[in-house]
Structure formats: C-alpha cells, structure tokens
Protein backbone atom coordinates (compact mmCIF):
# COMPACT_ATOMS: atom_id res chain seq x y z
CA UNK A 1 -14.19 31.38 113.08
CA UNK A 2 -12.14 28.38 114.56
CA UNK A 3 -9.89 26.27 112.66
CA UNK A 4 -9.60 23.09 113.49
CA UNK A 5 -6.68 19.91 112.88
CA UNK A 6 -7.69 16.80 112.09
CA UNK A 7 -4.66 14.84 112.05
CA UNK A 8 -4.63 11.11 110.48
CA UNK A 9 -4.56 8.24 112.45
CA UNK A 10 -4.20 5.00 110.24
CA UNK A 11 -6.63 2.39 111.53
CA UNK A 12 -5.89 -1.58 111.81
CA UNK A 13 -7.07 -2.01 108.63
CA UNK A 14 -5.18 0.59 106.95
CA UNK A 15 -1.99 0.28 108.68
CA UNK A 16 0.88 3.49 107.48
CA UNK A 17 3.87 1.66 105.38
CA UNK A 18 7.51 1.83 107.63
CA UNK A 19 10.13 3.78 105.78
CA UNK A 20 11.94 1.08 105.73
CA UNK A 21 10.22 -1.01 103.91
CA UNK A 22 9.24 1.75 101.31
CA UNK A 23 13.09 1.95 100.86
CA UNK A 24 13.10 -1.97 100.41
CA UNK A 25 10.57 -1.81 98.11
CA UNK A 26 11.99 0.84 95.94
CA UNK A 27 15.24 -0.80 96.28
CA UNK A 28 13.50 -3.80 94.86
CA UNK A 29 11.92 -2.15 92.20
CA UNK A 30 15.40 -0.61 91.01
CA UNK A 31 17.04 -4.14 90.73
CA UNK A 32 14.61 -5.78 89.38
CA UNK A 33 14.22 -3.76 86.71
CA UNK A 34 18.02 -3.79 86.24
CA UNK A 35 17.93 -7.49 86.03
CA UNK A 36 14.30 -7.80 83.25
CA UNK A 37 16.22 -5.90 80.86
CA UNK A 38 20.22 -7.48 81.54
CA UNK A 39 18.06 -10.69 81.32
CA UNK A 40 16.26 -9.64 77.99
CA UNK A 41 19.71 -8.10 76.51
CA UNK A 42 21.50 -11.45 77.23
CA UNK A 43 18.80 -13.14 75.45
CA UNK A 44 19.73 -11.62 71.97
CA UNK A 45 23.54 -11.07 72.14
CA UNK A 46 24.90 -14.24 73.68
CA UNK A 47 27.02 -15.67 71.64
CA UNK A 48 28.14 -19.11 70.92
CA UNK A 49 31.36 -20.67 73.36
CA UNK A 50 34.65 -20.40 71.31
CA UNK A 51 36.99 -23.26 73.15
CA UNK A 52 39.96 -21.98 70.87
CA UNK A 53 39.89 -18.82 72.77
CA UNK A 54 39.54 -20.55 75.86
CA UNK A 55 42.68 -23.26 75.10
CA UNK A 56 44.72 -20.15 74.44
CA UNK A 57 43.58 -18.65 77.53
CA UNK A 58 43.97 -22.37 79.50
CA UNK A 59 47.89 -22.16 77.96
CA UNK A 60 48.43 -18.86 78.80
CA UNK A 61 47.55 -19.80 83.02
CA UNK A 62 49.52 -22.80 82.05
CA UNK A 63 52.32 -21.55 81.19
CA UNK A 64 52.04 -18.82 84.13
CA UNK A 65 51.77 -21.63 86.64
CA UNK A 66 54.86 -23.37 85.54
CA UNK A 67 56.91 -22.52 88.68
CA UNK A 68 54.19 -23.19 91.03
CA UNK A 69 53.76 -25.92 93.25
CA UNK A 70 52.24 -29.33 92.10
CA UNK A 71 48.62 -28.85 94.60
CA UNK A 72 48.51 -25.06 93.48
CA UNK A 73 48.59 -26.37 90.02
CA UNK A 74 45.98 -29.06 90.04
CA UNK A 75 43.37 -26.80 92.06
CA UNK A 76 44.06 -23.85 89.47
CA UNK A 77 43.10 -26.56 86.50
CA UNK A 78 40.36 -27.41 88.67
CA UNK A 79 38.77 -24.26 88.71
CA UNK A 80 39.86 -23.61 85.54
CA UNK A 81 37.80 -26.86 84.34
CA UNK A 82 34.56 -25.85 86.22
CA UNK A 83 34.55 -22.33 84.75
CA UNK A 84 35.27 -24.01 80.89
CA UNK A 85 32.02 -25.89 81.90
CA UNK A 86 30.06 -23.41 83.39
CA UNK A 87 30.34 -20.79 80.76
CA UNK A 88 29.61 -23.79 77.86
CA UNK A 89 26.34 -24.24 79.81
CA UNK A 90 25.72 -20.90 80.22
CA UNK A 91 25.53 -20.03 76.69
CA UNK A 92 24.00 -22.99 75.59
CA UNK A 93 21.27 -22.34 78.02
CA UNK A 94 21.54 -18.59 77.73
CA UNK A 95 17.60 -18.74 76.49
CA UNK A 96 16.69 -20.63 79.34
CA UNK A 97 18.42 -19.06 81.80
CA UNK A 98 17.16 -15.51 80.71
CA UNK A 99 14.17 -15.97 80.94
CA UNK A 100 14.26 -17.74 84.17
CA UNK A 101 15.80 -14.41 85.04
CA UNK A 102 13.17 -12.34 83.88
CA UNK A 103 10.61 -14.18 85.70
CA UNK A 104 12.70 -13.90 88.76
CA UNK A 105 12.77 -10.06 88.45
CA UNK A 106 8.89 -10.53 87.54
CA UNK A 107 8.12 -12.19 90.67
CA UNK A 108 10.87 -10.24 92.70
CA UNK A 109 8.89 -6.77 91.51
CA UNK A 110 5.30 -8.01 92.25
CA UNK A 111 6.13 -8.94 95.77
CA UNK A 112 8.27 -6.01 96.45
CA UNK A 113 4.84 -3.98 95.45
CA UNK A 114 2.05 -6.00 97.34
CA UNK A 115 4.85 -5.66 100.36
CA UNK A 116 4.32 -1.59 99.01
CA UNK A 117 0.75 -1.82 99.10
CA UNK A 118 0.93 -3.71 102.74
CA UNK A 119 0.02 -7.15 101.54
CA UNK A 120 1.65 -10.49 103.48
CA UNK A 121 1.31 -12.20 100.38
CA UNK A 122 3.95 -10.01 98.82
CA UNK A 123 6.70 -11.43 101.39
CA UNK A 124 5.64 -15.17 100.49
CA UNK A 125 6.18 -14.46 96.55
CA UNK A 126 9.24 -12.54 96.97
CA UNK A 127 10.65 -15.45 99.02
CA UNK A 128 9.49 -17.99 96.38
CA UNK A 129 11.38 -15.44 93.42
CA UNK A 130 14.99 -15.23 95.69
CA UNK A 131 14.52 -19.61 95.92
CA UNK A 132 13.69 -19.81 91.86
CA UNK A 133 16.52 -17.93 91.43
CA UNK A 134 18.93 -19.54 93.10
CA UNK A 135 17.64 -23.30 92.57
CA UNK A 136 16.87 -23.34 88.99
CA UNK A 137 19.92 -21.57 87.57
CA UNK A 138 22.03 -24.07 89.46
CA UNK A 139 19.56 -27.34 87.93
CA UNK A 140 20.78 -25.89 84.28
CA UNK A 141 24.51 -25.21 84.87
CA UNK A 142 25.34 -27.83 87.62
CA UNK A 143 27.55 -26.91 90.59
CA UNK A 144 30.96 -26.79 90.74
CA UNK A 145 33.21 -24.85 92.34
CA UNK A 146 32.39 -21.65 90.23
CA UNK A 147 28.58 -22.06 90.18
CA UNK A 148 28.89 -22.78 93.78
CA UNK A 149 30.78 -19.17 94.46
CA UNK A 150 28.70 -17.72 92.40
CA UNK A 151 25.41 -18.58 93.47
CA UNK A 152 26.30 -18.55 97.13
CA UNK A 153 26.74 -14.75 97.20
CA UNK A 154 23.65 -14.03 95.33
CA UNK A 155 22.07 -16.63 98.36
CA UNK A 156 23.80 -14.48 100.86
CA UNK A 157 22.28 -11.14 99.14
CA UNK A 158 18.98 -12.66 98.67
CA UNK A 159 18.99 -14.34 102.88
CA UNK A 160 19.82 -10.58 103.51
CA UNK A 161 17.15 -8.86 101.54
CA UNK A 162 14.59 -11.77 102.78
CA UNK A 163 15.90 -11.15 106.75
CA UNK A 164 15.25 -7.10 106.09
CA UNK A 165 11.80 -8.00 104.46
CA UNK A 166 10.88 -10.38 107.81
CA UNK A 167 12.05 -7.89 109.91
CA UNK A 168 8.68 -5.73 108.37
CA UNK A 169 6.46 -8.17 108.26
CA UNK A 170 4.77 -7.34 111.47
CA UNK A 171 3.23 -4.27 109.64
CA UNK A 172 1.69 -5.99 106.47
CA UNK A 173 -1.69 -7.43 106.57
C-alpha cells in the first residue's frame, strides 16, 4: 500500500494570509480592544475641570519660571494656556469624544479582520477609522499647540500602521 502527499496549494481565489499581516492584524485586534474599553471607562469616570487646581498648578510654574528669560516665559504660558483649554474641552466633551473613540476602535477592528479574512475592503475602512480618529477629535478640542503634539504622533503611528497595511495589500482580494 502507497501513501501518498497531497500538499496544499492556495489557488487565486483563495490566496494564503502573509505572516505579516496576521501579526498586523492581531496587533490591531490587541489595541483596539485596549482603546473600546479605555474609551468606555473614560465615559463614566471623567470628571468635571477644577480651574482652582489648575491656578495653583499655573502659580506653582509661575513662580518656578521667575528667573527665566522673558521669551522662555511667554512660550511656557503659552503652552500652559493651550493645555488649560484643551483639557476644559476634553472633559466637557469627554461623552463625545469617547464614543468617537469607540467607534474608531470599532472600525479599526473590523478592517483589521476583513484584512484577516483577505478582503481589500478591510484596508479602505481601516484607513477611513485612523482619518476619523485623527480629524474629529481635533473638530471638538481645536488645535493648539498641545492638540497639535498630541494628535501628530498618533498621525505618525496611524501613517505607520497604514504604510505596513499597503505594503500587504498586494495579497488581499
């Protein structure tokens, strides 16, 4: 009695998934989940802006600036200003910007999985989740100089993951 091997060959329509993307994916998966529940958490527990604390805070860097320079001074109350402002619109969007969160992670998670399952589709909606999350945060809060930091390292993270993504498209259908 002979034994024979039949070994698999995917065909064009069922192409085999790249490691690398199935370590993308997962990678994906991981984060976004992170992110739904951080997101959902934030939702419940953000509290209200207390500007007391943050005028004894202000006085404190105040005080610690005294011996600097006059330019060093008025950037540091600069930045100071913008990050007042950006956390008071933070928590008084908190809500809104949740939520916008969890749909991010949402969208993030379904095209990280039709990218699993070898679908082009997947690349277009993941795209679409990295833009919403960068773009409609930014509407709510405004940009300054802290939103502006801020957001333009989570664009650099999100170019990067979009770049790696590309770089696989070639293998979805």
């Amino acid at each position: 009695m002979e034994t024979e091997t039949v070994d698999y060959q995917p065909s064009k329509n069922n192409p085999s998934r790249p490691t690398f993307l199935t370590v993308l994916c997962i990678l994906t998966f991981l984060a976004s989940a992170y992110y739904f529940f951080t997101s959902l958490v934030g939702i419940f527990i953000t509290n209200e802006f207390d500007d007391s604390q943050w005028e004894s805070i202000s006085e404190q860097l105040a005080e610690s600036m005294d011996g600097a320079d006059e330019n060093t001074s008025r950037i540091m109350q600069s930045v100071m200003d913008s990050l007042a402002t950006t956390l008071a619109k933070t928590v008084e969007n908190a809500t809104s910007l949740g939520l916008i969160a969890m749909l991010v992670a949402l969208l993030s998670a379904f095209g990280a999985y039709e990218m699993f399952q070898m679908r082009r589709r997947g690349f277009n909606i993941y795209v679409l989740a990295k833009f919403i999350g960068i773009i409609f945060p930014l509407i709510i809060i405004g940009v300054n100089i802290i939103t502006a930091i801020g957001y333009g390292i989570a664009l650099i993270g999100g170019l990067i993951m979009v770049f790696l993504y590309n770089v696989n498209r070639k293998h979805l259908r």
